Structure formats: structure tokens, C-alpha cells
């Protein structure tokens, strides 16, 4: 919607959240980026890898559509020259079912794994995306989410139209 159909340099970055969240949104976003042939970078701390079978599918889709996939644990360089930043927290599959240990493990990433102005300045004037709701100044700073480059309200509006279309088709 913002860029047209040309593939872009896209970052899916893990962001700190006080509790483990489902992997559904990051999985879906990564699959969609691969289907559209984007140059996708997935940034996350060690221990927050996406499912291996899903990553195989993402890599295959990306290759079939002219894209590529990279993975990094460096939250700073991940932002270099990207055009789209999608921030989302997810739980560690290593601690699935053990929320207490997962919560203890994730605390070490609280300070660094936030989308802030310094990281966004490393980008290529990237737009910022998040599925909402978001914890301000935990996942993303106020200055980023309130900036002209934030498209979270547009995302929410698009989701509304899709939900209405689904409901309309179910009623018929």
C-alpha cells in the first residue's frame, strides 16, 4: 500500500514484552514477506528462533519469489538500510510451557530490544509497523510510534475492512 509492488528490504524484529506472546503474528508476517519476494531480515535474541519447519517454508517461498532471508541476533545492525520495520514480541520455543523460566530469560533483553529513534535512524527512512495493541516505551518508543513514518493506524484501518468483508461473506 505504501510502496507498490516492488520488493523491499524488510525487518521483522523481536521486541521485549513482559510476557511470552504467541508466534502467530511473526510467523504470518514472515510468510507474507517471503511470498512477496522481499529481502527479509529476522532479528531476535538467541533463544527466540522461529520454528525450524516454518523457517524452511519461509526460505523456500522467498527463493521461489526472488527474495532472500537473513537472520541476526544483532538488534543494532538489523536496522541498517531497511525500508520497513515490523516489531513484535514472541515467546521462546525453548521455554514453551514454562512461563516462569521464559520470563526470567527474557528480562535480559528489556533495555536493548526496543524500537527507538537511534535504531530507526539506521534505516532507509523506514516505515514502522505493529499489529496493535502495543506497550508504548516497552516495544517501541512514543517518538517512533507517533512519528510520520508510523503506519500502525493504517494497519488497524485495513484490518477493520478485512474483518468486515469476512463477516459479510459469512452472513451471505
PDB file of C-alpha atoms in Angstrom:
ATOM      1  CA  UNK A   1       0.000   0.000   0.000  1.00  0.00           C
ATOM      2  CA  UNK A   2       2.816   2.435   0.832  1.00  0.00           C
ATOM      3  CA  UNK A   3       5.393   1.257  -1.700  1.00  0.00           C
ATOM      4  CA  UNK A   4       3.601  -0.509  -4.525  1.00  0.00           C
ATOM      5  CA  UNK A   5       4.609  -3.985  -5.629  1.00  0.00           C
ATOM      6  CA  UNK A   6       8.394  -3.629  -5.734  1.00  0.00           C
ATOM      7  CA  UNK A   7      10.105  -5.916  -3.211  1.00  0.00           C
ATOM      8  CA  UNK A   8      11.584  -4.066  -0.239  1.00  0.00           C
ATOM      9  CA  UNK A   9      14.170  -4.553   2.460  1.00  0.00           C
ATOM     10  CA  UNK A  10      12.040  -5.627   5.431  1.00  0.00           C
ATOM     11  CA  UNK A  11      12.936  -6.198   9.066  1.00  0.00           C
ATOM     12  CA  UNK A  12      10.895  -8.377  11.403  1.00  0.00           C
ATOM     13  CA  UNK A  13      12.339  -7.592  14.803  1.00  0.00           C
ATOM     14  CA  UNK A  14      11.631  -9.238  18.123  1.00  0.00           C
ATOM     15  CA  UNK A  15      10.838  -6.680  20.799  1.00  0.00           C
ATOM     16  CA  UNK A  16      10.706  -7.052  24.541  1.00  0.00           C
ATOM     17  CA  UNK A  17       7.361  -7.652  26.229  1.00  0.00           C
ATOM     18  CA  UNK A  18       6.898  -8.630  29.887  1.00  0.00           C
ATOM     19  CA  UNK A  19       5.314 -11.950  28.973  1.00  0.00           C
ATOM     20  CA  UNK A  20       5.634 -14.544  26.253  1.00  0.00           C
ATOM     21  CA  UNK A  21       3.294 -13.851  23.351  1.00  0.00           C
ATOM     22  CA  UNK A  22       2.162 -16.248  20.591  1.00  0.00           C
ATOM     23  CA  UNK A  23       4.250 -16.747  17.462  1.00  0.00           C
ATOM     24  CA  UNK A  24       1.259 -16.449  15.106  1.00  0.00           C
ATOM     25  CA  UNK A  25       1.805 -12.837  14.005  1.00  0.00           C
ATOM     26  CA  UNK A  26       5.563 -13.066  13.385  1.00  0.00           C
ATOM     27  CA  UNK A  27       5.073 -16.389  11.600  1.00  0.00           C
ATOM     28  CA  UNK A  28       2.367 -14.923   9.346  1.00  0.00           C
ATOM     29  CA  UNK A  29       4.324 -11.736   8.672  1.00  0.00           C
ATOM     30  CA  UNK A  30       7.470 -13.662   7.724  1.00  0.00           C
ATOM     31  CA  UNK A  31       5.476 -15.953   5.417  1.00  0.00           C
ATOM     32  CA  UNK A  32       3.816 -12.971   3.717  1.00  0.00           C
ATOM     33  CA  UNK A  33       7.148 -11.170   3.260  1.00  0.00           C
ATOM     34  CA  UNK A  34       8.573 -14.321   1.678  1.00  0.00           C
ATOM     35  CA  UNK A  35       5.568 -14.729  -0.634  1.00  0.00           C
ATOM     36  CA  UNK A  36       6.044 -11.177  -1.896  1.00  0.00           C
ATOM     37  CA  UNK A  37       9.765 -11.711  -2.527  1.00  0.00           C
ATOM     38  CA  UNK A  38      11.022  -9.163  -0.013  1.00  0.00           C
ATOM     39  CA  UNK A  39      14.572  -9.098   1.320  1.00  0.00           C
ATOM     40  CA  UNK A  40      13.586 -10.200   4.829  1.00  0.00           C
ATOM     41  CA  UNK A  41      15.764  -9.946   7.907  1.00  0.00           C
ATOM     42  CA  UNK A  42      14.535 -11.569  11.102  1.00  0.00           C
ATOM     43  CA  UNK A  43      16.203 -10.144  14.197  1.00  0.00           C
ATOM     44  CA  UNK A  44      15.817 -11.778  17.580  1.00  0.00           C
ATOM     45  CA  UNK A  45      17.850 -12.590  20.665  1.00  0.00           C
ATOM     46  CA  UNK A  46      19.360 -16.051  20.864  1.00  0.00           C
ATOM     47  CA  UNK A  47      16.681 -18.430  22.045  1.00  0.00           C
ATOM     48  CA  UNK A  48      13.827 -16.759  20.140  1.00  0.00           C
ATOM     49  CA  UNK A  49      14.223 -18.537  16.814  1.00  0.00           C
ATOM     50  CA  UNK A  50      11.105 -19.250  14.796  1.00  0.00           C
ATOM     51  CA  UNK A  51      10.137 -22.881  14.221  1.00  0.00           C
ATOM     52  CA  UNK A  52      12.602 -24.784  12.015  1.00  0.00           C
ATOM     53  CA  UNK A  53       9.918 -26.244   9.719  1.00  0.00           C
ATOM     54  CA  UNK A  54       8.370 -22.810   9.286  1.00  0.00           C
ATOM     55  CA  UNK A  55      11.774 -21.272   8.527  1.00  0.00           C
ATOM     56  CA  UNK A  56      12.310 -23.913   5.831  1.00  0.00           C
ATOM     57  CA  UNK A  57       8.979 -22.914   4.301  1.00  0.00           C
ATOM     58  CA  UNK A  58       9.862 -19.203   4.544  1.00  0.00           C
ATOM     59  CA  UNK A  59      13.235 -19.803   2.877  1.00  0.00           C
ATOM     60  CA  UNK A  60      11.639 -21.869   0.088  1.00  0.00           C
ATOM     61  CA  UNK A  61       8.913 -19.280  -0.552  1.00  0.00           C
ATOM     62  CA  UNK A  62      11.413 -16.464  -0.535  1.00  0.00           C
ATOM     63  CA  UNK A  63      13.717 -18.197  -3.020  1.00  0.00           C
ATOM     64  CA  UNK A  64      10.778 -19.058  -5.297  1.00  0.00           C
ATOM     65  CA  UNK A  65       9.683 -15.419  -5.332  1.00  0.00           C
ATOM     66  CA  UNK A  66      13.088 -13.793  -5.826  1.00  0.00           C
ATOM     67  CA  UNK A  67      13.639 -12.754  -2.227  1.00  0.00           C
ATOM     68  CA  UNK A  68      16.100 -13.723   0.438  1.00  0.00           C
ATOM     69  CA  UNK A  69      16.031 -14.286   4.173  1.00  0.00           C
ATOM     70  CA  UNK A  70      18.637 -13.367   6.748  1.00  0.00           C
ATOM     71  CA  UNK A  71      18.691 -13.903  10.483  1.00  0.00           C
ATOM     72  CA  UNK A  72      20.609 -11.857  13.028  1.00  0.00           C
ATOM     73  CA  UNK A  73      20.933 -11.548  16.770  1.00  0.00           C
ATOM     74  CA  UNK A  74      22.342  -8.014  16.462  1.00  0.00           C
ATOM     75  CA  UNK A  75      19.495  -5.604  17.171  1.00  0.00           C
ATOM     76  CA  UNK A  76      21.520  -2.581  16.038  1.00  0.00           C
ATOM     77  CA  UNK A  77      22.803  -3.641  12.610  1.00  0.00           C
ATOM     78  CA  UNK A  78      19.480  -5.340  11.813  1.00  0.00           C
ATOM     79  CA  UNK A  79      18.049  -1.873  11.139  1.00  0.00           C
ATOM     80  CA  UNK A  80      20.735  -0.887   8.615  1.00  0.00           C
ATOM     81  CA  UNK A  81      19.122   0.382   5.390  1.00  0.00           C
ATOM     82  CA  UNK A  82      15.768  -1.363   5.895  1.00  0.00           C
ATOM     83  CA  UNK A  83      12.639   0.240   4.437  1.00  0.00           C
ATOM     84  CA  UNK A  84      10.069  -1.495   6.647  1.00  0.00           C
ATOM     85  CA  UNK A  85      10.330  -2.295  10.361  1.00  0.00           C
ATOM     86  CA  UNK A  86       7.773  -4.684  11.840  1.00  0.00           C
ATOM     87  CA  UNK A  87       8.183  -5.097  15.603  1.00  0.00           C
ATOM     88  CA  UNK A  88       6.616  -7.943  17.535  1.00  0.00           C
ATOM     89  CA  UNK A  89       7.374  -9.945  20.629  1.00  0.00           C
ATOM     90  CA  UNK A  90       7.010 -13.698  20.765  1.00  0.00           C
ATOM     91  CA  UNK A  91       7.791 -16.455  23.220  1.00  0.00           C
ATOM     92  CA  UNK A  92      10.789 -18.738  23.119  1.00  0.00           C
ATOM     93  CA  UNK A  93      10.036 -22.222  21.855  1.00  0.00           C
ATOM     94  CA  UNK A  94      12.823 -23.398  24.181  1.00  0.00           C
ATOM     95  CA  UNK A  95      10.699 -22.492  27.199  1.00  0.00           C
ATOM     96  CA  UNK A  96       7.293 -23.450  25.830  1.00  0.00           C
ATOM     97  CA  UNK A  97       5.047 -24.396  28.730  1.00  0.00           C
ATOM     98  CA  UNK A  98       7.439 -22.941  31.304  1.00  0.00           C
ATOM     99  CA  UNK A  99       6.363 -19.317  31.585  1.00  0.00           C
ATOM    100  CA  UNK A 100       8.370 -18.623  34.726  1.00  0.00           C
ATOM    101  CA  UNK A 101      11.723 -19.645  33.190  1.00  0.00           C
ATOM    102  CA  UNK A 102      10.872 -17.899  29.935  1.00  0.00           C
ATOM    103  CA  UNK A 103      10.042 -14.706  31.809  1.00  0.00           C
ATOM    104  CA  UNK A 104      13.342 -14.846  33.701  1.00  0.00           C
ATOM    105  CA  UNK A 105      15.276 -15.429  30.466  1.00  0.00           C
ATOM    106  CA  UNK A 106      13.639 -12.584  28.529  1.00  0.00           C
ATOM    107  CA  UNK A 107      14.383  -9.932  31.192  1.00  0.00           C
ATOM    108  CA  UNK A 108      17.979  -9.578  29.976  1.00  0.00           C
ATOM    109  CA  UNK A 109      16.683  -8.165  26.680  1.00  0.00           C
ATOM    110  CA  UNK A 110      14.442  -5.465  28.175  1.00  0.00           C
ATOM    111  CA  UNK A 111      16.732  -2.473  27.581  1.00  0.00           C
ATOM    112  CA  UNK A 112      18.126  -3.222  24.109  1.00  0.00           C
ATOM    113  CA  UNK A 113      15.268  -4.856  22.213  1.00  0.00           C
ATOM    114  CA  UNK A 114      13.048  -1.788  21.814  1.00  0.00           C
ATOM    115  CA  UNK A 115      12.425   0.136  18.601  1.00  0.00           C
ATOM    116  CA  UNK A 116      13.732   3.637  19.221  1.00  0.00           C
ATOM    117  CA  UNK A 117      14.915   6.679  17.275  1.00  0.00           C
ATOM    118  CA  UNK A 118      18.555   5.582  17.250  1.00  0.00           C
ATOM    119  CA  UNK A 119      17.690   2.286  15.569  1.00  0.00           C
ATOM    120  CA  UNK A 120      15.250   3.882  13.122  1.00  0.00           C
ATOM    121  CA  UNK A 121      17.958   6.373  12.079  1.00  0.00           C
ATOM    122  CA  UNK A 122      19.999   3.406  10.844  1.00  0.00           C
ATOM    123  CA  UNK A 123      17.177   2.538   8.431  1.00  0.00           C
ATOM    124  CA  UNK A 124      16.424   3.922   4.986  1.00  0.00           C
ATOM    125  CA  UNK A 125      13.648   6.216   6.290  1.00  0.00           C
ATOM    126  CA  UNK A 126      11.690   3.053   7.161  1.00  0.00           C
ATOM    127  CA  UNK A 127       8.023   2.879   7.962  1.00  0.00           C
ATOM    128  CA  UNK A 128       7.174   1.388  11.354  1.00  0.00           C
ATOM    129  CA  UNK A 129       4.579  -1.369  11.671  1.00  0.00           C
ATOM    130  CA  UNK A 130       2.983  -3.188  14.607  1.00  0.00           C
ATOM    131  CA  UNK A 131      -0.279  -5.131  14.771  1.00  0.00           C
ATOM    132  CA  UNK A 132      -1.511  -3.339  17.940  1.00  0.00           C
ATOM    133  CA  UNK A 133      -2.183  -3.146  20.761  1.00  0.00           C
ATOM    134  CA  UNK A 134       1.340  -2.127  21.731  1.00  0.00           C
ATOM    135  CA  UNK A 135       3.055  -1.360  25.008  1.00  0.00           C
ATOM    136  CA  UNK A 136       4.485   2.096  24.477  1.00  0.00           C
ATOM    137  CA  UNK A 137       8.050   2.612  25.647  1.00  0.00           C
ATOM    138  CA  UNK A 138       8.402  -1.154  26.052  1.00  0.00           C
ATOM    139  CA  UNK A 139       8.162  -2.444  22.464  1.00  0.00           C
ATOM    140  CA  UNK A 140       8.500   0.938  20.742  1.00  0.00           C
ATOM    141  CA  UNK A 141       9.158   4.456  21.966  1.00  0.00           C
ATOM    142  CA  UNK A 142       6.469   7.125  21.780  1.00  0.00           C
ATOM    143  CA  UNK A 143       8.602   9.125  19.365  1.00  0.00           C
ATOM    144  CA  UNK A 144       8.696   6.266  16.835  1.00  0.00           C
ATOM    145  CA  UNK A 145       5.066   5.143  17.042  1.00  0.00           C
ATOM    146  CA  UNK A 146       3.841   8.755  16.904  1.00  0.00           C
ATOM    147  CA  UNK A 147       6.134   9.702  14.001  1.00  0.00           C
ATOM    148  CA  UNK A 148       5.092  10.363  10.421  1.00  0.00           C
ATOM    149  CA  UNK A 149       6.747   7.042   9.480  1.00  0.00           C
ATOM    150  CA  UNK A 150       4.439   5.006  11.702  1.00  0.00           C
ATOM    151  CA  UNK A 151       1.676   3.225   9.786  1.00  0.00           C
ATOM    152  CA  UNK A 152       0.051   1.424  12.718  1.00  0.00           C
ATOM    153  CA  UNK A 153      -3.219   3.345  12.337  1.00  0.00           C
ATOM    154  CA  UNK A 154      -3.355   2.470   8.628  1.00  0.00           C
ATOM    155  CA  UNK A 155      -2.777  -1.181   9.550  1.00  0.00           C
ATOM    156  CA  UNK A 156      -5.655  -1.081  12.026  1.00  0.00           C
ATOM    157  CA  UNK A 157      -7.924   0.509   9.426  1.00  0.00           C
ATOM    158  CA  UNK A 158      -7.039  -2.146   6.848  1.00  0.00           C
ATOM    159  CA  UNK A 159      -7.712  -4.878   9.396  1.00  0.00           C
ATOM    160  CA  UNK A 160     -11.169  -3.397  10.037  1.00  0.00           C
ATOM    161  CA  UNK A 161     -12.078  -3.558   6.331  1.00  0.00           C
ATOM    162  CA  UNK A 162     -10.841  -7.142   6.063  1.00  0.00           C
ATOM    163  CA  UNK A 163     -12.824  -8.170   9.137  1.00  0.00           C
ATOM    164  CA  UNK A 164     -15.976  -6.541   7.726  1.00  0.00           C
ATOM    165  CA  UNK A 165     -15.505  -8.378   4.428  1.00  0.00           C
ATOM    166  CA  UNK A 166     -15.103 -11.703   6.227  1.00  0.00           C
ATOM    167  CA  UNK A 167     -18.248 -11.092   8.276  1.00  0.00           C
ATOM    168  CA  UNK A 168     -20.191 -10.072   5.166  1.00  0.00           C
ATOM    169  CA  UNK A 169     -19.154 -13.256   3.356  1.00  0.00           C
ATOM    170  CA  UNK A 170     -20.162 -15.390   6.349  1.00  0.00           C
ATOM    171  CA  UNK A 171     -23.604 -13.765   6.546  1.00  0.00           C
ATOM    172  CA  UNK A 172     -24.411 -14.487   2.888  1.00  0.00           C
TER     173      UNK A 172
END
